Every structure is written in structure tokens, then in C-alpha cells.
């Protein structure tokens, strides 16, 4: 093969891999292969209104249906885990304002280069593996932080209980406000049964929030229906490329920017009976994080890099205490 | 249910305690748990006052 100078902005190999998204942070979704589950370690969790399940993945249920989310080992070739959703109570008549969905909110810093909301908005491609006990046309959507711009999309599941890979390519939104800060940049949803107040026409940007597309399968209406997903990737460009596999350590570190548990820290109390621990967290911004103490201590102060704990003055002075903390700075 | 929490450094209200799990939620617009607290409050609920 001769060598020479290539004057090109985009190179695409014969197997469809392009230079546009190969280097760096190709997959803008974190834990797309569903292998990190710090909170539940494989146990099923019942969805509420914004329940975090597997790391970075959030479940919403405002309907009369009940569903669980669980990390399982059922996965297509090339993956070890998937997220399984099971409808444990069906809602045969989902109201117009009710919703059931599974989503990830991507931090604005991680999609800033997409330039959404400008004339230079980049095209993106969402790809994922999915299987369900139901067949038909399912829906999802992209939406912004203010929930006033959205792009509903559909995908078809043709065979029940069979892993299928789906691809959705979307020309970036040239309108609206899309955060490029540490807030919510882009949210990607998979609709499990949502009323008409929050669904819209598939395949077009609209100046309103939506969770899914009109007239799609409502998984939440069928008792014991299941829906699995893994290998979820959102990348720049109009082609779905191979999944961006990361080693476990890097995947965990990505997740720990937003959530960490079992963090054991200790310090010696002051003469007034509280103790201040230096931050040793990966979490995004400790001063903005929700902190849960396993030792039932009370957070008395939270600085940029420290947490001060006490217990209503009941701690002994000049004594060593430690505590196990959970830090959550989810979007 | 929530309870207001004062900072021992500033002695000012700096967050709320979510009583269901004793989690501390700072007054930060970027915190989703704080947004949930604001929604709860907008529905006519009031947190318990801070300890004096």
C-alpha cells in the first residue's frame, strides 16, 4: 500500500468506520453496555418518578402500571449485561398525562461539540440492541434541558424475545437552547408507555417536550411484558459504528462522576463534637451533591472539598469517627 | 418529608434533610433531589424547621 498525504476531513473505511467519531469520547452515553450497577448490584428496582437504576440510567413511572428495572446477564453476542424491564402491574388505559420511560441524561459538557441549537448542529446516530416479548413499533425521543425541544423517533421490533440491533440517525437541532454546561445537555428516552401529552410525530424536531412518538407500543399496558436493552451508543455522524467498549475501570470512573457509594472516610472531632472530612470523591461537584450517611450522621456543612458531619452535638470531642457515605450528583 | 438544615459554619440554612433516608440535599439548582424538593414544596408542603 503506498503512503502519501490525505487531504480529507472525513475518512471512511470499507467497513464503514469513519474518522469523525473514532477518537476520544465516541459514545456520548455512559454505561451503554449496562455493566455498572453500583446501587443495586443486579437486584431489581421498582421505577418511581426518576429512579436511578443501573448507573446513569433513570426510570420514570407516573402511571397506574408498575415496572421493575434489573441488570441481567441476558445479552447479545459481544455484551455481558443488559437492562431488563418487566411490567409487574399493567395499566391498560394510560392517561394522556401519564408516562413510563427509561432514559439517560447526558451532561452538556459531553455534547458541546454537537453544536445543537446552532446552524452547525451535527448529525448523530443512536444505536442499540433491544429485545422484547412484544413486537411492533416502539418509540423514544431526544429532548433538551428545558423540555421545550424534542425529536420523537420510532424503531420496530419484528420478532418477539429476539435480540435485534436498531439504528436511529438524527440531523441535529438547529433551534432551541441546548446546554453545553454541567447541566442536562441531551436526554435520550425509550418510551415504555406514555400518554399523548408527551408524544409527538416521529422524525421531526418540534418546539415542545416529548418522551416518545405517537401511536407506538405501550409496554406498560401488558402484564409481564419484558423489554431488554444494551449496547446503547450515541455518536456523532450519520453511521452507527461498532460499540465503544471501555475497560471496567474507565466505565466505573465515568459513572462515579455522578454517583459513588460505600465511601469510607474518617476524621477526628473538634472540641465542639463534629468532624470534617476532606473530599476523596470522584463525583462531579461535591458541593452540589446529595449526601447520605450510613452512620446516620447529619451533614452540618458541605464545602467545595470537605464534608462536616455531626450528630446534634452528641459526638465526643477529640475522638476519631468514620462514616460510609453515598454521594449523588446525578443530572 | 424534609427538614431544613443549617450550616454550622455560616449558621444559615444550606440544605434540607430528606427524612426518608436521612440524605442531605444542598440548596443547589443543579441538584435533581433539590428540584424534587422544590416540586414537593410547590404542591403546598412545608419542611420541618431547622434545629436551633
CSV table of C-alpha atoms in Angstrom, one decimal:
chain,number,residue,atom,x,y,z
A,1,UNK,CA,0.0,0.0,0.0
A,2,UNK,CA,1.5,3.3,-1.0
A,3,UNK,CA,1.8,6.1,1.6
A,4,UNK,CA,1.1,9.7,1.0
A,5,UNK,CA,-0.8,12.8,2.2
A,6,UNK,CA,-4.5,12.6,2.6
A,7,UNK,CA,-6.4,15.9,2.3
A,8,UNK,CA,-9.7,14.9,3.8
A,9,UNK,CA,-11.9,15.9,6.7
A,10,UNK,CA,-13.6,12.5,6.9
A,11,UNK,CA,-12.2,9.1,6.0
A,12,UNK,CA,-14.4,6.1,5.9
A,13,UNK,CA,-13.0,2.6,5.7
A,14,UNK,CA,-14.6,-0.1,3.7
A,15,UNK,CA,-16.4,-1.5,6.7
A,16,UNK,CA,-18.0,1.8,7.5
A,17,UNK,CA,-15.8,3.1,10.2
A,18,UNK,CA,-15.3,6.9,9.9
A,19,UNK,CA,-12.6,9.1,11.4
A,20,UNK,CA,-15.2,11.5,12.7
A,21,UNK,CA,-16.1,9.5,15.8
A,22,UNK,CA,-13.3,7.1,16.3
A,23,UNK,CA,-11.1,9.0,18.6
A,24,UNK,CA,-11.8,10.2,22.1
A,25,UNK,CA,-15.3,10.0,23.6
A,26,UNK,CA,-17.1,8.3,20.8
A,27,UNK,CA,-20.1,7.1,22.8
A,28,UNK,CA,-21.8,10.1,24.5
A,29,UNK,CA,-23.9,7.7,26.6
A,30,UNK,CA,-22.2,6.4,29.7
A,31,UNK,CA,-22.7,2.7,30.7
A,32,UNK,CA,-24.3,1.9,27.4
A,33,UNK,CA,-23.4,-1.7,27.9
A,34,UNK,CA,-25.1,-1.8,31.3
A,35,UNK,CA,-22.2,-3.4,33.2
A,36,UNK,CA,-22.1,-0.9,36.0
A,37,UNK,CA,-24.8,-1.2,38.7
A,38,UNK,CA,-23.5,0.4,41.9
A,39,UNK,CA,-26.8,1.0,43.5
A,40,UNK,CA,-28.5,-2.4,43.1
A,41,UNK,CA,-25.8,-4.9,42.1
A,42,UNK,CA,-28.2,-6.8,39.9
A,43,UNK,CA,-31.2,-6.6,42.1
A,44,UNK,CA,-34.5,-5.5,40.6
A,45,UNK,CA,-35.6,-2.0,41.5
A,46,UNK,CA,-39.2,-0.6,41.1
A,47,UNK,CA,-39.4,2.5,39.0
A,48,UNK,CA,-40.7,5.7,40.5
A,49,UNK,CA,-40.6,9.3,39.2
A,50,UNK,CA,-36.9,9.5,38.4
A,51,UNK,CA,-35.5,6.4,40.0
A,52,UNK,CA,-31.8,5.8,39.1
A,53,UNK,CA,-31.4,2.1,38.3
A,54,UNK,CA,-28.2,0.9,36.6
A,55,UNK,CA,-25.7,3.6,36.6
A,56,UNK,CA,-26.7,6.7,34.7
A,57,UNK,CA,-30.0,5.1,33.6
A,58,UNK,CA,-33.2,6.5,35.0
A,59,UNK,CA,-36.7,5.1,35.1
A,60,UNK,CA,-39.9,7.2,35.3
A,61,UNK,CA,-43.3,5.8,36.1
A,62,UNK,CA,-46.3,8.1,36.7
A,63,UNK,CA,-49.0,5.7,35.6
A,64,UNK,CA,-51.0,3.0,37.3
A,65,UNK,CA,-48.6,0.5,35.9
A,66,UNK,CA,-45.7,-0.8,37.9
A,67,UNK,CA,-42.4,-1.9,36.4
A,68,UNK,CA,-39.0,-3.0,37.6
A,69,UNK,CA,-35.5,-2.5,36.1
A,70,UNK,CA,-32.8,-5.0,36.7
A,71,UNK,CA,-29.3,-5.6,35.4
A,72,UNK,CA,-29.3,-9.1,34.0
A,73,UNK,CA,-26.8,-11.3,32.1
A,74,UNK,CA,-29.1,-11.9,29.1
A,75,UNK,CA,-27.3,-10.1,26.3
A,76,UNK,CA,-26.4,-10.4,22.6
A,77,UNK,CA,-23.0,-11.6,21.4
A,78,UNK,CA,-20.4,-9.1,22.4
A,79,UNK,CA,-22.1,-7.9,25.6
A,80,UNK,CA,-22.3,-9.4,29.1
A,81,UNK,CA,-25.2,-7.4,30.6
A,82,UNK,CA,-28.4,-5.7,29.7
A,83,UNK,CA,-31.1,-3.8,31.5
A,84,UNK,CA,-34.3,-5.7,31.8
A,85,UNK,CA,-37.7,-4.1,32.3
A,86,UNK,CA,-40.6,-6.1,33.5
A,87,UNK,CA,-44.2,-4.9,33.8
A,88,UNK,CA,-45.4,-6.2,37.1
A,89,UNK,CA,-48.7,-4.3,37.1
A,90,UNK,CA,-50.3,-3.3,33.8
A,91,UNK,CA,-52.1,-0.1,33.1
A,92,UNK,CA,-54.5,-0.9,30.2
A,93,UNK,CA,-55.5,2.7,29.8
A,94,UNK,CA,-52.6,5.0,30.2
A,95,UNK,CA,-53.8,8.6,30.7
A,96,UNK,CA,-52.9,11.5,28.4
A,97,UNK,CA,-50.5,13.0,31.0
A,98,UNK,CA,-49.1,9.7,32.3
A,99,UNK,CA,-45.8,8.2,31.3
A,100,UNK,CA,-43.4,5.3,31.6
A,101,UNK,CA,-39.9,5.5,30.2
A,102,UNK,CA,-36.2,4.7,30.6
A,103,UNK,CA,-33.7,7.4,29.8
A,104,UNK,CA,-30.2,8.8,30.2
A,105,UNK,CA,-29.5,12.5,30.6
A,106,UNK,CA,-26.2,13.4,29.0
A,107,UNK,CA,-24.2,16.2,30.6
A,108,UNK,CA,-23.9,19.3,28.4
A,109,UNK,CA,-20.1,19.2,28.6
A,110,UNK,CA,-20.1,15.9,26.8
A,111,UNK,CA,-22.2,17.0,23.8
A,112,UNK,CA,-21.0,20.6,23.5
A,113,UNK,CA,-19.2,19.8,20.2
A,114,UNK,CA,-22.5,18.8,18.6
A,115,UNK,CA,-23.4,22.5,18.5
A,116,UNK,CA,-27.1,21.8,18.7
A,117,UNK,CA,-29.2,25.0,18.7
A,118,UNK,CA,-26.9,26.5,16.0
A,119,UNK,CA,-26.7,26.3,12.2
A,120,UNK,CA,-23.8,24.0,12.6
A,121,UNK,CA,-25.7,21.3,14.5
A,122,UNK,CA,-24.1,17.9,14.0
A,123,UNK,CA,-25.9,14.8,12.9
A,124,UNK,CA,-25.9,12.0,15.5
A,125,UNK,CA,-26.6,8.3,15.3
A,126,UNK,CA,-28.2,6.3,18.1
A,127,UNK,CA,-27.7,2.5,18.0
A,128,UNK,CA,-28.8,-0.1,20.5
A,129,UNK,CA,-29.6,-3.8,20.9
A,130,UNK,CA,-33.2,-4.5,22.1
A,131,UNK,CA,-35.4,-7.4,22.7
A,132,UNK,CA,-39.0,-7.6,23.9
A,133,UNK,CA,-41.8,-10.0,24.5
A,134,UNK,CA,-43.9,-7.7,22.4
A,135,UNK,CA,-43.5,-6.8,18.7
A,136,UNK,CA,-44.4,-3.7,16.8
A,137,UNK,CA,-43.3,-0.1,16.5
A,138,UNK,CA,-41.8,1.3,19.7
A,139,UNK,CA,-40.8,4.9,20.4
A,140,UNK,CA,-38.3,7.2,22.1
A,141,UNK,CA,-37.1,10.7,21.9
A,142,UNK,CA,-34.3,13.2,22.3
A,143,UNK,CA,-35.1,16.3,24.4
A,144,UNK,CA,-33.3,19.3,25.8
A,145,UNK,CA,-32.9,20.6,29.4
A,146,UNK,CA,-35.8,23.0,29.3
A,147,UNK,CA,-38.0,20.2,27.8
A,148,UNK,CA,-39.2,22.5,25.1
A,149,UNK,CA,-37.4,20.9,22.1
A,150,UNK,CA,-37.7,17.3,21.2
A,151,UNK,CA,-37.3,14.7,18.4
A,152,UNK,CA,-39.5,11.7,18.7
A,153,UNK,CA,-38.3,8.5,16.9
A,154,UNK,CA,-39.5,5.0,16.3
A,155,UNK,CA,-38.0,1.6,15.9
A,156,UNK,CA,-39.6,-1.7,15.0
A,157,UNK,CA,-39.2,-5.0,16.9
A,158,UNK,CA,-40.1,-7.7,14.4
A,159,UNK,CA,-39.6,-10.9,16.4
A,160,UNK,CA,-40.6,-11.5,20.0
A,161,UNK,CA,-37.9,-12.4,22.5
A,162,UNK,CA,-35.1,-12.0,20.0
A,163,UNK,CA,-32.2,-9.6,20.2
A,164,UNK,CA,-32.2,-7.0,17.3
A,165,UNK,CA,-30.0,-4.1,16.7
A,166,UNK,CA,-31.6,-0.8,15.9
A,167,UNK,CA,-30.2,2.5,14.5
A,168,UNK,CA,-31.7,6.0,14.5
A,169,UNK,CA,-29.9,8.8,12.7
A,170,UNK,CA,-31.0,12.4,13.5
A,171,UNK,CA,-29.9,15.6,12.0
A,172,UNK,CA,-29.0,17.9,14.9
A,173,UNK,CA,-31.4,20.5,16.1
A,174,UNK,CA,-30.6,24.0,14.7
A,175,UNK,CA,-33.1,25.7,17.0
A,176,UNK,CA,-33.7,25.9,20.7
A,177,UNK,CA,-31.3,26.1,23.7
A,178,UNK,CA,-29.1,23.0,24.3
A,179,UNK,CA,-26.9,23.3,27.4
A,180,UNK,CA,-23.2,22.9,27.0
A,181,UNK,CA,-22.5,23.2,30.7
A,182,UNK,CA,-22.6,20.7,33.5
A,183,UNK,CA,-26.4,20.6,33.3
A,184,UNK,CA,-28.5,18.4,31.1
A,185,UNK,CA,-27.2,18.6,27.5
A,186,UNK,CA,-29.3,16.0,25.7
A,187,UNK,CA,-31.7,13.4,27.2
A,188,UNK,CA,-32.3,10.2,25.3
A,189,UNK,CA,-35.5,8.3,26.2
A,190,UNK,CA,-37.0,4.9,25.4
A,191,UNK,CA,-40.8,5.1,25.8
A,192,UNK,CA,-42.5,2.2,27.7
A,193,UNK,CA,-46.0,3.6,27.6
A,194,UNK,CA,-46.7,7.3,27.5
A,195,UNK,CA,-49.9,9.3,27.0
A,196,UNK,CA,-50.5,11.7,24.2
A,197,UNK,CA,-49.5,14.8,26.2
A,198,UNK,CA,-45.9,13.7,25.9
A,199,UNK,CA,-45.7,12.1,22.5
A,200,UNK,CA,-45.3,13.6,19.1
A,201,UNK,CA,-44.8,13.0,15.4
A,202,UNK,CA,-41.8,10.8,14.7
A,203,UNK,CA,-38.9,12.0,12.6
A,204,UNK,CA,-39.0,15.8,13.1
A,205,UNK,CA,-37.9,18.4,15.6
A,206,UNK,CA,-40.7,20.1,17.5
A,207,UNK,CA,-40.8,23.1,19.8
A,208,UNK,CA,-42.2,21.0,22.7
A,209,UNK,CA,-41.1,18.3,25.1
A,210,UNK,CA,-41.8,14.7,24.2
A,211,UNK,CA,-40.8,11.3,25.6
A,212,UNK,CA,-41.9,9.2,22.7
A,213,UNK,CA,-43.7,9.1,19.4
A,214,UNK,CA,-47.4,8.9,18.7
A,215,UNK,CA,-49.2,5.5,18.4
A,216,UNK,CA,-46.4,3.2,19.5
A,217,UNK,CA,-46.4,0.1,21.6
A,218,UNK,CA,-47.2,0.7,25.2
A,219,UNK,CA,-45.3,-1.9,27.0
A,220,UNK,CA,-46.7,-0.9,30.4
A,221,UNK,CA,-50.2,-2.0,29.2
A,222,UNK,CA,-49.2,-5.7,29.2
A,223,UNK,CA,-48.7,-7.6,32.4
A,224,UNK,CA,-45.4,-9.5,32.5
A,225,UNK,CA,-44.2,-7.9,29.3
A,226,UNK,CA,-40.4,-7.6,29.1
A,227,UNK,CA,-38.1,-5.2,27.3
A,228,UNK,CA,-34.3,-5.5,27.4
A,229,UNK,CA,-31.7,-3.1,26.1
A,230,UNK,CA,-27.9,-2.9,25.9
A,231,UNK,CA,-25.1,-1.7,23.6
A,232,UNK,CA,-26.6,1.7,23.6
A,233,UNK,CA,-24.4,4.3,21.8
A,234,UNK,CA,-25.0,7.8,20.7
A,235,UNK,CA,-22.2,9.1,18.4
A,236,UNK,CA,-21.5,11.9,16.1
A,237,UNK,CA,-22.1,11.3,12.4
A,238,UNK,CA,-24.6,9.5,10.3
A,239,UNK,CA,-23.3,6.0,10.6
A,240,UNK,CA,-23.6,3.6,13.5
A,241,UNK,CA,-20.1,2.2,14.2
A,242,UNK,CA,-19.0,-0.6,16.5
A,243,UNK,CA,-19.8,-0.2,20.2
A,244,UNK,CA,-17.1,1.8,22.0
A,245,UNK,CA,-16.0,-0.8,24.5
A,246,UNK,CA,-14.3,0.6,27.6
A,247,UNK,CA,-12.5,-1.3,30.3
A,248,UNK,CA,-14.4,-1.8,33.5
A,249,UNK,CA,-12.3,0.8,35.4
A,250,UNK,CA,-13.0,3.6,32.9
A,251,UNK,CA,-16.7,2.8,32.8
A,252,UNK,CA,-16.9,2.9,36.6
A,253,UNK,CA,-15.0,6.2,36.7
A,254,UNK,CA,-17.4,7.7,34.2
A,255,UNK,CA,-20.3,6.6,36.4
A,256,UNK,CA,-18.6,7.9,39.6
A,257,UNK,CA,-18.7,11.4,38.3
A,258,UNK,CA,-22.4,11.2,39.1
A,259,UNK,CA,-22.7,8.6,41.8
A,260,UNK,CA,-20.5,6.9,44.4
A,261,UNK,CA,-21.3,4.6,47.3
A,262,UNK,CA,-19.5,2.9,50.1
A,263,UNK,CA,-17.1,5.8,50.5
A,264,UNK,CA,-15.4,5.3,53.9
A,265,UNK,CA,-13.9,8.4,55.4
A,266,UNK,CA,-12.8,9.3,58.9
A,267,UNK,CA,-11.7,12.3,60.9
A,268,UNK,CA,-11.2,13.4,64.5
A,269,UNK,CA,-13.9,15.5,66.0
A,270,UNK,CA,-13.3,19.1,67.1
A,271,UNK,CA,-13.8,20.3,70.7
A,272,UNK,CA,-17.4,21.0,69.8
A,273,UNK,CA,-18.1,17.5,68.6
A,274,UNK,CA,-18.2,17.4,64.8
A,275,UNK,CA,-15.8,16.1,62.3
A,276,UNK,CA,-14.7,17.4,58.9
A,277,UNK,CA,-13.6,15.0,56.2
A,278,UNK,CA,-11.6,16.0,53.1
A,279,UNK,CA,-13.3,15.0,49.9
A,280,UNK,CA,-11.9,11.9,48.3
A,281,UNK,CA,-14.7,11.6,45.7
A,282,UNK,CA,-14.7,11.3,42.0
A,283,UNK,CA,-18.2,12.8,42.0
A,284,UNK,CA,-18.9,15.8,39.8
A,285,UNK,CA,-19.3,18.5,42.3
A,286,UNK,CA,-19.3,17.5,45.9
A,287,UNK,CA,-20.7,20.9,47.0
A,288,UNK,CA,-23.8,20.2,44.8
A,289,UNK,CA,-24.2,16.6,45.7
A,290,UNK,CA,-26.8,14.8,47.8
A,291,UNK,CA,-25.0,13.0,50.6
A,292,UNK,CA,-26.4,10.1,52.5
A,293,UNK,CA,-24.7,8.9,55.7
A,294,UNK,CA,-24.8,5.2,56.5
A,295,UNK,CA,-23.9,6.1,60.1
A,296,UNK,CA,-26.9,8.4,60.4
A,297,UNK,CA,-24.7,11.4,60.9
A,298,UNK,CA,-26.0,14.8,59.8
A,299,UNK,CA,-24.3,16.9,57.2
A,300,UNK,CA,-23.5,20.1,59.1
A,301,UNK,CA,-21.6,21.7,56.3
A,302,UNK,CA,-20.7,20.9,52.7
A,303,UNK,CA,-17.8,22.8,51.0
A,304,UNK,CA,-16.1,22.5,47.7
A,305,UNK,CA,-13.8,19.8,49.0
A,306,UNK,CA,-15.0,18.9,52.5
A,307,UNK,CA,-18.0,17.5,54.4
A,308,UNK,CA,-18.6,18.2,58.0
A,309,UNK,CA,-20.7,15.6,59.9
A,310,UNK,CA,-22.1,15.6,63.4
A,311,UNK,CA,-24.9,14.2,65.3
A,312,UNK,CA,-26.7,17.0,67.1
A,313,UNK,CA,-23.7,17.6,69.3
A,314,UNK,CA,-23.8,14.1,70.7
A,315,UNK,CA,-20.3,13.2,69.4
A,316,UNK,CA,-17.4,13.2,71.8
A,317,UNK,CA,-14.8,15.8,71.4
A,318,UNK,CA,-11.4,15.0,70.0
A,319,UNK,CA,-12.4,11.4,69.1
A,320,UNK,CA,-11.9,9.6,65.8
A,321,UNK,CA,-15.1,8.9,63.9
A,322,UNK,CA,-15.6,7.4,60.5
A,323,UNK,CA,-18.6,7.1,58.2
A,324,UNK,CA,-19.6,5.4,55.0
A,325,UNK,CA,-21.2,7.9,52.5
A,326,UNK,CA,-23.2,7.8,49.3
A,327,UNK,CA,-22.7,10.8,47.0
A,328,UNK,CA,-25.1,11.5,44.3
A,329,UNK,CA,-24.7,14.3,41.7
A,330,UNK,CA,-26.9,12.9,39.0
A,331,UNK,CA,-28.5,15.1,36.4
B,1,UNK,CA,-40.9,14.9,54.3
B,2,UNK,CA,-38.0,17.2,54.6
B,3,UNK,CA,-36.3,19.2,57.4
B,4,UNK,CA,-34.3,22.4,56.9
B,5,UNK,CA,-30.6,22.1,57.8
B,6,UNK,CA,-28.3,24.9,59.0
B,7,UNK,CA,-24.6,25.1,58.3
B,8,UNK,CA,-22.5,25.1,61.4
B,9,UNK,CA,-20.0,27.3,59.5
B,10,UNK,CA,-22.4,30.1,58.4
B,11,UNK,CA,-25.4,29.3,60.7
B,12,UNK,CA,-27.5,29.8,57.6
B,13,UNK,CA,-29.9,27.4,56.0
B,14,UNK,CA,-27.9,25.5,53.5
B,15,UNK,CA,-30.0,22.5,52.6
B,16,UNK,CA,-32.6,20.0,53.6
B,17,UNK,CA,-32.6,16.6,55.1
B,18,UNK,CA,-34.8,14.1,53.3
B,19,UNK,CA,-36.2,12.3,56.3
B,20,UNK,CA,-37.0,9.0,54.4
B,21,UNK,CA,-33.3,8.2,54.1
B,22,UNK,CA,-31.6,11.0,56.1
B,23,UNK,CA,-29.9,12.3,52.9
B,24,UNK,CA,-28.6,15.8,52.9
B,25,UNK,CA,-29.7,17.8,49.9
B,26,UNK,CA,-27.9,21.1,49.3
B,27,UNK,CA,-29.7,24.2,48.1
B,28,UNK,CA,-28.4,23.8,44.5
B,29,UNK,CA,-30.5,24.3,41.4
B,30,UNK,CA,-28.2,21.7,39.6
B,31,UNK,CA,-29.2,19.0,42.1
B,32,UNK,CA,-32.1,16.9,41.0
B,33,UNK,CA,-33.0,16.0,44.5
B,34,UNK,CA,-33.3,19.7,45.3
B,35,UNK,CA,-35.5,20.1,42.2
B,36,UNK,CA,-37.7,17.3,43.6
B,37,UNK,CA,-37.9,19.2,46.9
B,38,UNK,CA,-38.9,22.4,45.2
B,39,UNK,CA,-41.7,20.5,43.4
B,40,UNK,CA,-42.8,19.0,46.6
B,41,UNK,CA,-42.9,22.4,48.2
B,42,UNK,CA,-44.8,23.9,45.3
B,43,UNK,CA,-47.5,21.4,46.0
B,44,UNK,CA,-48.2,23.2,49.2
B,45,UNK,CA,-45.9,21.2,51.5
B,46,UNK,CA,-43.6,22.8,54.1
B,47,UNK,CA,-40.4,21.3,55.5
B,48,UNK,CA,-39.8,21.0,59.2
B,49,UNK,CA,-37.8,23.9,60.7
B,50,UNK,CA,-34.1,23.5,61.4
B,51,UNK,CA,-32.9,22.6,64.9
B,52,UNK,CA,-31.9,25.6,66.9
